[in-house]
Amino acid sequence: MKPKMIVILVLAVILILAGAILFRPTNRAVTVPAGAHAGEAFLTVCTVRLGGVNYRADCGTLVVPENRSDPASRLIAIPVKRIHSALAGPAEPIFHLSGGPGSSNMSFQPPAWLLENHDIVLVGYRGVDGTPKLDCPEFSKTVNGVDGNVLSPASLDAMGAAMSACASRLQAEGVDLAGYTIPEVVEDMESARTALGYTRIDLLSESYGTRVAQIYADMHPGSLLRSAMIGVNPPGHFLWHPQVVDDQVGYYAELWKQAAGPAAPDLVGAMRSVNADMPRRWLFLPIDPGKVQNMAFVMLYHRTTAPIIFDAYLAAAKGDPSGLALMSLAYDLMMPHMMTWGEFFAIGCSADFQPGRDYRAELTAPGAVLGSPMSLLIWGSADWPPNPIPAEYRQVQPTDVETLLISGSIDFSTPAQFAQEELLPSLRNGQSVVISEQGHVNDFWGFQAAARQRLLTSFFDTGRADASLYRYLPMDFKPAMRFPVLAKILVAVSFLLVCGLAWAIWAILRRMTRRTTQPAKQP
């Protein structure tokens, strides 16, 4: 292998294992200005550079109550940014709602074609982007498990205790956890709309953000003109069901058979057998089955990373578990810092958690192909103060807001069937586009650029979505990189580094020994 290729592969390993730590957005702390009142926005002119172009913008702070149901609630601050369209008289502004929960709503970089006719507004998510930030170091310390399997009862118990401890600490610090719900997030957006002087707005939402958009349409339909949702998450679907996940793996297997014919590997059989009897070590690297399964689930979200997972499982089924060891190591580095856990639990539990439901029994699926490891991790350990949002927002509500649902046929995070079957019938002015062999949100932004531009601009400009430029893009099952190869390179590089360090220490000690044993020179 050429030295250049080795360097590239080693760098790829570093990015895979440490990406979540190295590239986490660092948000500048925002505070409530002295004398501020609820609903006030404090903005200054700023410049935002996108695609090599400078855009005029307004940057600042929005002041809102922490809990609007409490008249004595303290005020909190969240960041807000408005990027101005170059057009003198643009159409309705587009408020962007990122995925999560637990992730920032300030990192979206809108394409130039959206800014041609719309201002773009980013309003921070409370608990993540503003002050206070609901960090949970207690949970981060336990999310790696305690007994070699992150999905064991002992690990889930430890995570639940850490979750409860985090909530208690936040409350002792003065945080009103009842204020960290989706309706409160909606009211933050509505406060920003009012403060910025807009009559009606459009929404562009992704994943968890689509749930915010749905509740926004329930609470303030008169404030919205159009709402485009990418990776749609209807009520109740912060939880993934084992059978649904296994069916999606089966769909991938059918695509593989169509592409490769009789030579296609038995993907379903390989994943089921490996998960049923996973080795616990490769060389000196431990393999945690729960960590492997969680990394597999997350990487199955997108069509570019799914083949990497399939390749690792097929290699393991043939006796080479090195790729699984790399996945287990990646979990250790990524999961503790993957999101702002306190906001994640506050939002998720208030929206979809059902007290008394035996999530562990429901989500433990012996004999499954993959099952639902992420749901078991989250809901099987859930121990957070119950602050359920009103019942009407925990179920689908009919709406007249013009709405576009955009789904991918291989989206593991937000399966298209739920948007089609549960949400679309309630939309009196709804449209749905299912893009074949597309995964979650990143796939929408990563493929068929002209088609997605036509789809969104036609919808926001006319209310009718034009999907005519989309062409069938068959699945490519060749992995962009191979975890088994990367794992071996990582071990080899580690071995060479250890040998090099040992040699350097030996050389230093040898030189020091020579100096101390060398006879002194005679005068």
XYZ file of C-alpha atoms in Angstrom:
523
model
C 0.000 0.000 0.000
C 1.337 3.434 -0.910
C 2.349 5.720 1.994
C -0.112 8.360 0.819
C -2.977 5.859 1.003
C -1.935 4.812 4.518
C -2.003 8.426 5.653
C -5.454 8.918 4.133
C -6.828 5.816 5.818
C -5.341 6.717 9.205
C -6.855 10.185 8.943
C -10.200 8.566 8.060
C -10.005 6.489 11.238
C -9.271 9.591 13.294
C -12.221 11.438 11.774
C -14.575 8.513 12.317
C -13.584 7.993 15.934
C -13.286 11.623 17.038
C -15.574 13.475 14.636
C -18.323 14.096 17.137
C -15.837 15.644 19.566
C -13.811 17.663 17.093
C -16.720 19.120 15.176
C -19.276 19.825 17.873
C -20.564 23.376 17.435
C -19.305 25.715 20.136
C -21.993 28.277 20.842
C -21.067 31.558 22.426
C -22.843 32.065 25.743
C -25.818 34.407 25.565
C -27.196 36.257 28.554
C -30.313 38.253 29.355
C -29.525 41.986 28.973
C -30.212 44.141 32.003
C -33.766 45.478 32.065
C -34.934 43.171 29.276
C -38.552 42.077 28.941
C -40.031 38.866 27.570
C -40.271 38.917 23.794
C -37.558 41.531 23.246
C -34.904 40.917 20.614
C -31.525 42.645 20.870
C -29.953 42.642 17.397
C -26.920 44.168 15.753
C -25.957 44.258 12.088
C -23.563 41.469 11.165
C -22.249 39.667 8.110
C -22.695 35.990 7.272
C -20.444 34.435 4.648
C -21.986 31.579 2.671
C -20.422 29.970 -0.358
C -17.890 32.761 -0.692
C -20.587 35.468 -0.632
C -21.182 37.951 2.184
C -24.811 38.404 3.222
C -26.166 41.195 5.360
C -27.604 39.800 8.559
C -28.874 40.638 12.030
C -27.374 38.754 14.966
C -28.339 38.909 18.595
C -30.403 37.638 21.484
C -34.068 36.877 22.040
C -35.385 37.082 25.610
C -38.177 34.678 26.567
C -39.723 33.199 29.739
C -38.292 29.868 30.832
C -41.777 28.536 31.582
C -44.674 30.488 30.122
C -47.203 28.662 32.311
C -45.573 30.180 35.398
C -46.216 33.947 35.731
C -43.179 34.233 38.004
C -40.846 32.416 35.614
C -37.380 33.811 35.134
C -36.206 35.052 31.727
C -33.730 33.137 29.613
C -31.772 34.126 26.513
C -31.458 32.349 23.190
C -29.516 33.406 20.090
C -31.238 34.553 16.913
C -29.865 35.253 13.453
C -31.607 36.664 10.383
C -29.825 36.374 7.029
C -31.290 38.880 4.589
C -32.245 38.008 1.053
C -30.524 40.033 -1.647
C -33.963 40.748 -3.117
C -35.470 44.125 -2.244
C -38.926 42.707 -1.543
C -38.543 39.003 -0.698
C -41.383 36.590 -0.069
C -42.157 35.178 3.372
C -39.066 34.411 5.475
C -38.079 30.809 6.056
C -37.528 29.724 9.663
C -35.253 26.677 9.760
C -35.783 23.919 12.334
C -32.889 21.494 12.689
C -32.951 17.900 13.854
C -32.290 16.639 17.358
C -33.389 16.992 20.073
C -30.145 17.818 21.819
C -28.578 19.497 18.776
C -28.092 23.127 17.824
C -30.506 25.052 15.645
C -27.891 27.650 14.683
C -25.619 25.745 12.283
C -27.762 25.619 9.130
C -26.040 27.123 6.088
C -28.776 27.946 3.595
C -28.040 27.544 -0.116
C -27.920 30.699 -2.232
C -31.068 29.732 -4.115
C -33.139 29.823 -0.917
C -31.830 33.312 -0.138
C -32.755 34.586 -3.577
C -36.360 35.146 -2.505
C -36.454 34.622 1.265
C -34.835 35.843 4.434
C -33.561 32.875 6.466
C -34.085 32.980 10.232
C -32.354 30.792 12.814
C -33.672 30.798 16.381
C -31.670 28.825 18.919
C -33.161 25.831 20.677
C -33.639 26.494 24.407
C -31.488 24.240 26.541
C -28.921 23.827 23.763
C -28.065 27.150 22.148
C -29.038 29.562 24.894
C -28.594 30.028 28.608
C -28.968 27.760 30.515
C -27.584 24.806 28.599
C -28.868 21.459 29.837
C -25.636 19.499 29.827
C -25.698 16.133 31.582
C -22.124 15.046 32.370
C -23.612 12.487 34.767
C -25.175 10.653 31.832
C -22.173 11.122 29.547
C -20.034 9.270 32.105
C -22.354 6.256 32.145
C -23.479 6.020 28.505
C -20.503 3.741 27.750
C -21.957 1.020 29.978
C -20.665 -0.826 33.024
C -20.301 -4.537 32.270
C -19.223 -5.050 28.679
C -22.683 -4.601 27.179
C -24.171 -1.141 27.047
C -27.662 -2.616 26.624
C -27.517 -4.908 29.667
C -29.923 -4.283 32.581
C -27.013 -3.137 34.761
C -25.900 -0.577 32.164
C -29.439 0.704 31.635
C -29.948 0.979 35.410
C -26.748 3.002 35.727
C -27.817 5.324 32.918
C -31.246 5.783 34.457
C -29.700 6.715 37.820
C -27.382 9.182 36.070
C -30.295 10.685 34.165
C -32.219 11.194 37.404
C -29.157 12.708 39.091
C -28.724 15.142 36.217
C -32.341 16.275 36.447
C -32.060 16.767 40.213
C -28.874 18.808 39.842
C -30.370 21.033 37.134
C -33.432 21.673 39.281
C -31.229 22.496 42.281
C -29.429 25.023 40.074
C -32.748 26.746 39.374
C -33.658 25.225 36.020
C -37.408 24.751 35.534
C -37.441 21.541 33.484
C -41.150 21.960 32.745
C -40.155 24.802 30.423
C -38.155 22.604 28.075
C -40.859 21.220 25.814
C -41.771 21.501 22.140
C -44.670 23.941 22.744
C -42.210 26.255 24.501
C -39.843 25.954 21.523
C -42.746 26.865 19.247
C -43.492 29.931 21.347
C -39.828 30.952 21.060
C -40.191 30.870 17.269
C -43.422 32.811 17.494
C -41.777 35.431 19.711
C -38.990 35.778 17.154
C -41.513 36.134 14.326
C -43.230 38.952 16.193
C -40.021 40.682 17.253
C -38.671 40.613 13.691
C -41.883 42.113 12.323
C -43.068 39.259 10.101
C -46.774 38.642 9.522
C -46.472 35.087 8.214
C -43.531 32.769 7.790
C -42.546 29.544 6.046
C -40.942 26.620 7.856
C -38.175 24.335 6.609
C -37.748 21.531 9.131
C -35.680 18.373 9.447
C -36.203 15.226 11.527
C -37.037 16.322 15.114
C -37.630 19.799 13.711
C -40.584 18.420 11.761
C -42.301 17.643 15.067
C -41.759 21.271 16.097
C -43.272 22.318 12.760
C -46.316 20.083 13.282
C -47.025 21.527 16.718
C -46.392 25.052 15.378
C -49.153 24.430 12.824
C -51.438 23.247 15.650
C -50.741 26.207 17.914
C -50.405 29.102 15.451
C -51.803 28.163 12.034
C -52.389 31.806 11.150
C -48.678 32.552 11.452
C -47.669 30.000 8.822
C -48.002 30.016 5.062
C -46.060 26.919 4.009
C -44.184 24.165 5.814
C -41.685 21.799 4.155
C -40.626 18.818 6.264
C -37.602 16.615 5.495
C -37.425 13.271 7.321
C -40.853 13.486 8.918
C -41.355 12.456 12.552
C -45.057 12.134 13.514
C -46.143 11.924 17.179
C -44.978 8.796 18.977
C -41.972 8.167 16.736
C -39.111 9.270 18.913
C -39.230 5.515 19.523
C -38.074 3.000 16.908
C -39.781 -0.392 16.754
C -37.640 -3.551 16.392
C -39.786 -5.103 13.679
C -39.783 -1.913 11.618
C -35.984 -1.749 11.787
C -35.662 -5.393 10.798
C -38.065 -4.864 7.889
C -35.864 -2.015 6.673
C -32.793 -4.256 6.769
C -34.831 -6.751 4.757
C -35.601 -4.038 2.201
C -31.871 -3.361 1.823
C -31.297 -7.081 1.342
C -33.850 -7.155 -1.483
C -32.152 -4.191 -3.157
C -28.850 -6.031 -2.921
C -30.364 -9.122 -4.545
C -31.725 -6.998 -7.362
C -28.286 -5.482 -7.924
C -26.120 -8.584 -7.538
C -28.509 -11.407 -8.360
C -27.804 -14.892 -7.005
C -24.317 -13.747 -5.942
C -25.762 -11.371 -3.346
C -24.694 -12.273 0.207
C -27.245 -13.293 2.818
C -27.312 -9.911 4.544
C -30.199 -10.676 6.878
C -28.758 -14.030 7.935
C -25.292 -12.574 8.496
C -26.497 -9.712 10.688
C -28.812 -11.945 12.689
C -26.124 -14.566 13.369
C -23.450 -12.000 14.291
C -25.764 -10.142 16.667
C -26.886 -13.397 18.265
C -23.332 -14.527 19.079
C -20.969 -11.576 18.840
C -17.328 -12.065 19.865
C -16.267 -9.924 22.823
C -12.747 -9.130 21.659
C -10.561 -8.759 18.621
C -6.871 -8.836 19.530
C -6.599 -6.341 22.415
C -9.720 -4.354 21.435
C -12.975 -5.136 23.316
C -16.226 -5.580 21.418
C -19.420 -4.457 23.158
C -22.441 -5.888 21.297
C -24.744 -3.056 22.393
C -22.289 -0.435 21.181
C -21.844 -2.192 17.845
C -25.595 -2.406 17.330
C -26.122 1.259 18.200
C -23.384 2.390 15.819
C -24.873 0.156 13.142
C -28.315 1.680 13.607
C -27.031 5.256 13.397
C -24.891 4.569 10.324
C -27.812 2.898 8.557
C -29.483 6.315 8.414
C -27.770 7.184 5.131
C -27.092 5.412 1.866
C -23.387 6.307 1.924
C -22.660 4.828 5.353
C -25.024 1.838 5.322
C -22.750 -0.253 3.007
C -19.876 0.253 5.478
C -21.974 -1.414 8.180
C -23.089 -4.261 5.930
C -19.471 -4.896 4.933
C -18.369 -5.055 8.589
C -21.118 -7.529 9.470
C -20.437 -9.734 6.453
C -16.747 -9.813 7.362
C -17.628 -10.756 10.957
C -19.894 -13.539 9.735
C -16.839 -14.948 7.906
C -14.712 -14.817 11.052
C -13.206 -11.313 10.944
C -14.749 -9.153 13.709
C -12.144 -6.357 13.418
C -14.701 -3.934 11.956
C -16.987 -4.541 14.925
C -14.158 -3.639 17.291
C -13.713 -0.341 15.469
C -17.447 0.352 15.754
C -17.363 -0.369 19.486
C -14.427 2.029 19.911
C -16.177 4.697 17.827
C -19.210 4.527 20.126
C -17.005 5.213 23.175
C -15.654 8.389 21.625
C -18.803 9.670 19.966
C -21.798 8.848 22.126
C -20.927 10.753 25.347
C -20.684 14.033 23.433
C -23.121 13.367 20.602
C -25.782 15.745 21.921
C -26.846 17.952 24.811
C -28.371 15.095 26.780
C -30.456 17.091 29.265
C -32.363 18.893 26.519
C -32.699 15.609 24.664
C -34.372 13.918 27.624
C -36.529 16.929 28.511
C -37.913 17.236 24.984
C -38.216 13.523 24.234
C -39.803 12.486 27.518
C -42.294 15.362 27.537
C -43.386 14.524 23.988
C -43.492 10.726 23.700
C -42.675 9.017 27.005
C -45.473 6.919 28.524
C -45.046 6.267 32.276
C -45.687 2.675 33.255
C -44.865 1.280 29.835
C -42.342 -1.568 30.019
C -39.955 -0.322 27.362
C -37.251 -2.861 28.154
C -39.537 -5.823 27.599
C -41.060 -4.263 24.491
C -37.748 -3.320 22.874
C -35.741 -6.418 23.739
C -36.098 -8.615 20.662
C -34.280 -11.976 20.872
C -33.508 -13.341 17.435
C -33.873 -9.959 15.746
C -31.780 -9.006 12.749
C -30.802 -5.750 14.463
C -33.807 -4.782 16.571
C -34.036 -1.347 18.101
C -30.814 -0.749 20.059
C -31.058 3.041 20.214
C -34.619 2.969 21.546
C -33.630 0.389 24.146
C -30.684 2.562 25.188
C -32.822 5.692 25.554
C -36.245 4.496 26.649
C -34.990 1.464 28.536
C -33.054 3.796 30.839
C -35.468 6.765 30.910
C -35.777 8.306 34.379
C -36.669 11.968 33.935
C -39.275 14.143 35.707
C -42.615 13.736 33.877
C -43.646 16.978 32.178
C -45.996 15.728 29.457
C -47.123 18.255 26.875
C -50.901 18.637 26.354
C -52.568 15.537 24.966
C -53.642 17.249 21.729
C -49.988 17.796 20.792
C -49.104 14.166 21.431
C -51.249 13.058 18.516
C -51.798 14.096 14.915
C -54.077 17.098 14.415
C -55.713 18.190 11.133
C -54.399 21.417 9.649
C -54.967 23.729 6.682
C -51.335 24.869 6.540
C -49.794 24.078 3.143
C -47.429 21.240 3.945
C -44.871 19.227 1.977
C -43.651 15.888 3.352
C -40.284 14.718 2.000
C -39.227 11.175 2.870
C -36.658 8.613 1.802
C -37.577 5.017 1.137
C -34.598 3.704 3.161
C -34.727 6.188 6.039
C -34.099 4.262 9.277
C -34.568 7.329 11.487
C -37.930 8.516 10.148
C -39.459 5.745 8.009
C -41.561 7.068 5.144
C -44.515 4.846 5.975
C -45.388 6.790 9.129
C -45.500 10.121 7.318
C -47.665 8.559 4.607
C -50.040 6.610 6.809
C -50.326 8.738 9.952
C -49.657 12.371 9.053
C -50.584 12.899 5.402
C -54.317 12.084 5.841
C -54.612 14.960 8.353
C -53.164 17.558 5.958
C -55.961 19.290 4.073
C -53.365 21.002 1.899
C -50.687 18.339 2.047
C -48.326 16.855 -0.512
C -45.888 13.992 -0.143
C -42.741 13.045 -2.015
C -40.974 9.764 -1.299
C -37.538 9.603 -2.888
C -36.514 6.052 -3.736
C -33.340 4.714 -2.120
C -32.793 7.894 -0.141
C -32.050 7.788 3.577
C -32.309 10.445 6.249
C -31.782 14.217 6.010
C -28.144 14.194 4.861
C -29.105 12.187 1.799
C -31.644 14.839 0.795
C -28.958 17.536 0.912
C -26.242 15.308 -0.555
C -27.784 13.987 -3.769
C -29.546 15.363 -6.868
C -28.909 19.062 -6.212
C -30.973 20.407 -9.098
C -33.942 18.230 -8.122
C -34.019 19.352 -4.495
C -33.691 22.991 -5.557
C -36.663 22.649 -7.898
C -38.651 20.779 -5.243
C -38.217 23.358 -2.485
C -38.305 26.552 -4.546
C -41.433 25.478 -6.403
C -43.174 24.687 -3.139
C -42.177 27.860 -1.303
C -42.873 30.063 -4.332
C -46.138 28.542 -5.589
C -47.401 26.051 -3.018
C -47.062 23.185 -5.515
C -44.013 20.937 -5.185
C -42.318 19.985 -8.457
C -40.424 16.703 -8.080
C -40.046 16.161 -11.828
C -36.245 16.430 -11.840
C -35.745 13.486 -9.521
C -34.334 10.418 -11.224
C -34.002 6.920 -9.837
C -30.609 6.564 -8.150
C -29.923 2.867 -7.543
C -28.237 1.845 -4.330
C -24.458 1.371 -4.492
C -23.421 -1.322 -2.018
C -19.678 -0.821 -2.460
C -18.467 0.666 0.855
C -16.678 3.996 0.665
C -14.281 2.612 3.278
C -13.889 -0.752 4.997
C -13.922 -0.875 8.787
C -12.024 -4.206 8.905
C -9.196 -2.652 6.868
C -9.199 0.523 8.947
C -9.140 -1.475 12.181
C -6.068 -3.409 11.056
C -4.323 -0.216 9.981
C -5.165 1.367 13.317
C -3.681 -1.584 15.189
C -0.603 -1.637 12.963
C -0.022 2.087 13.388
C -0.537 1.766 17.153
C 1.984 -1.092 17.246
C 4.536 0.932 15.288
C 4.022 3.921 17.561
C 4.522 1.778 20.649
C 7.635 0.209 19.127
C 8.962 3.630 18.163
C 8.319 4.978 21.650
C 9.956 1.930 23.233
C 12.988 2.331 20.977
C 13.267 6.043 21.835
C 13.111 5.291 25.578
C 15.691 2.519 25.164
C 18.004 4.842 23.225
C 17.741 7.568 25.863
C 18.371 5.139 28.716
C 21.298 3.593 26.848
C 22.872 6.998 26.309
C 22.370 7.906 29.968
C 23.932 4.585 31.054
C 26.970 5.165 28.845
C 27.494 8.605 30.364
C 27.356 7.316 33.934
C 29.671 4.350 33.260
C 32.220 6.177 31.104
C 35.521 6.671 33.064
C 36.472 10.223 33.868
C 39.211 11.788 31.762
C 42.684 12.000 33.352
C 43.996 15.531 33.876
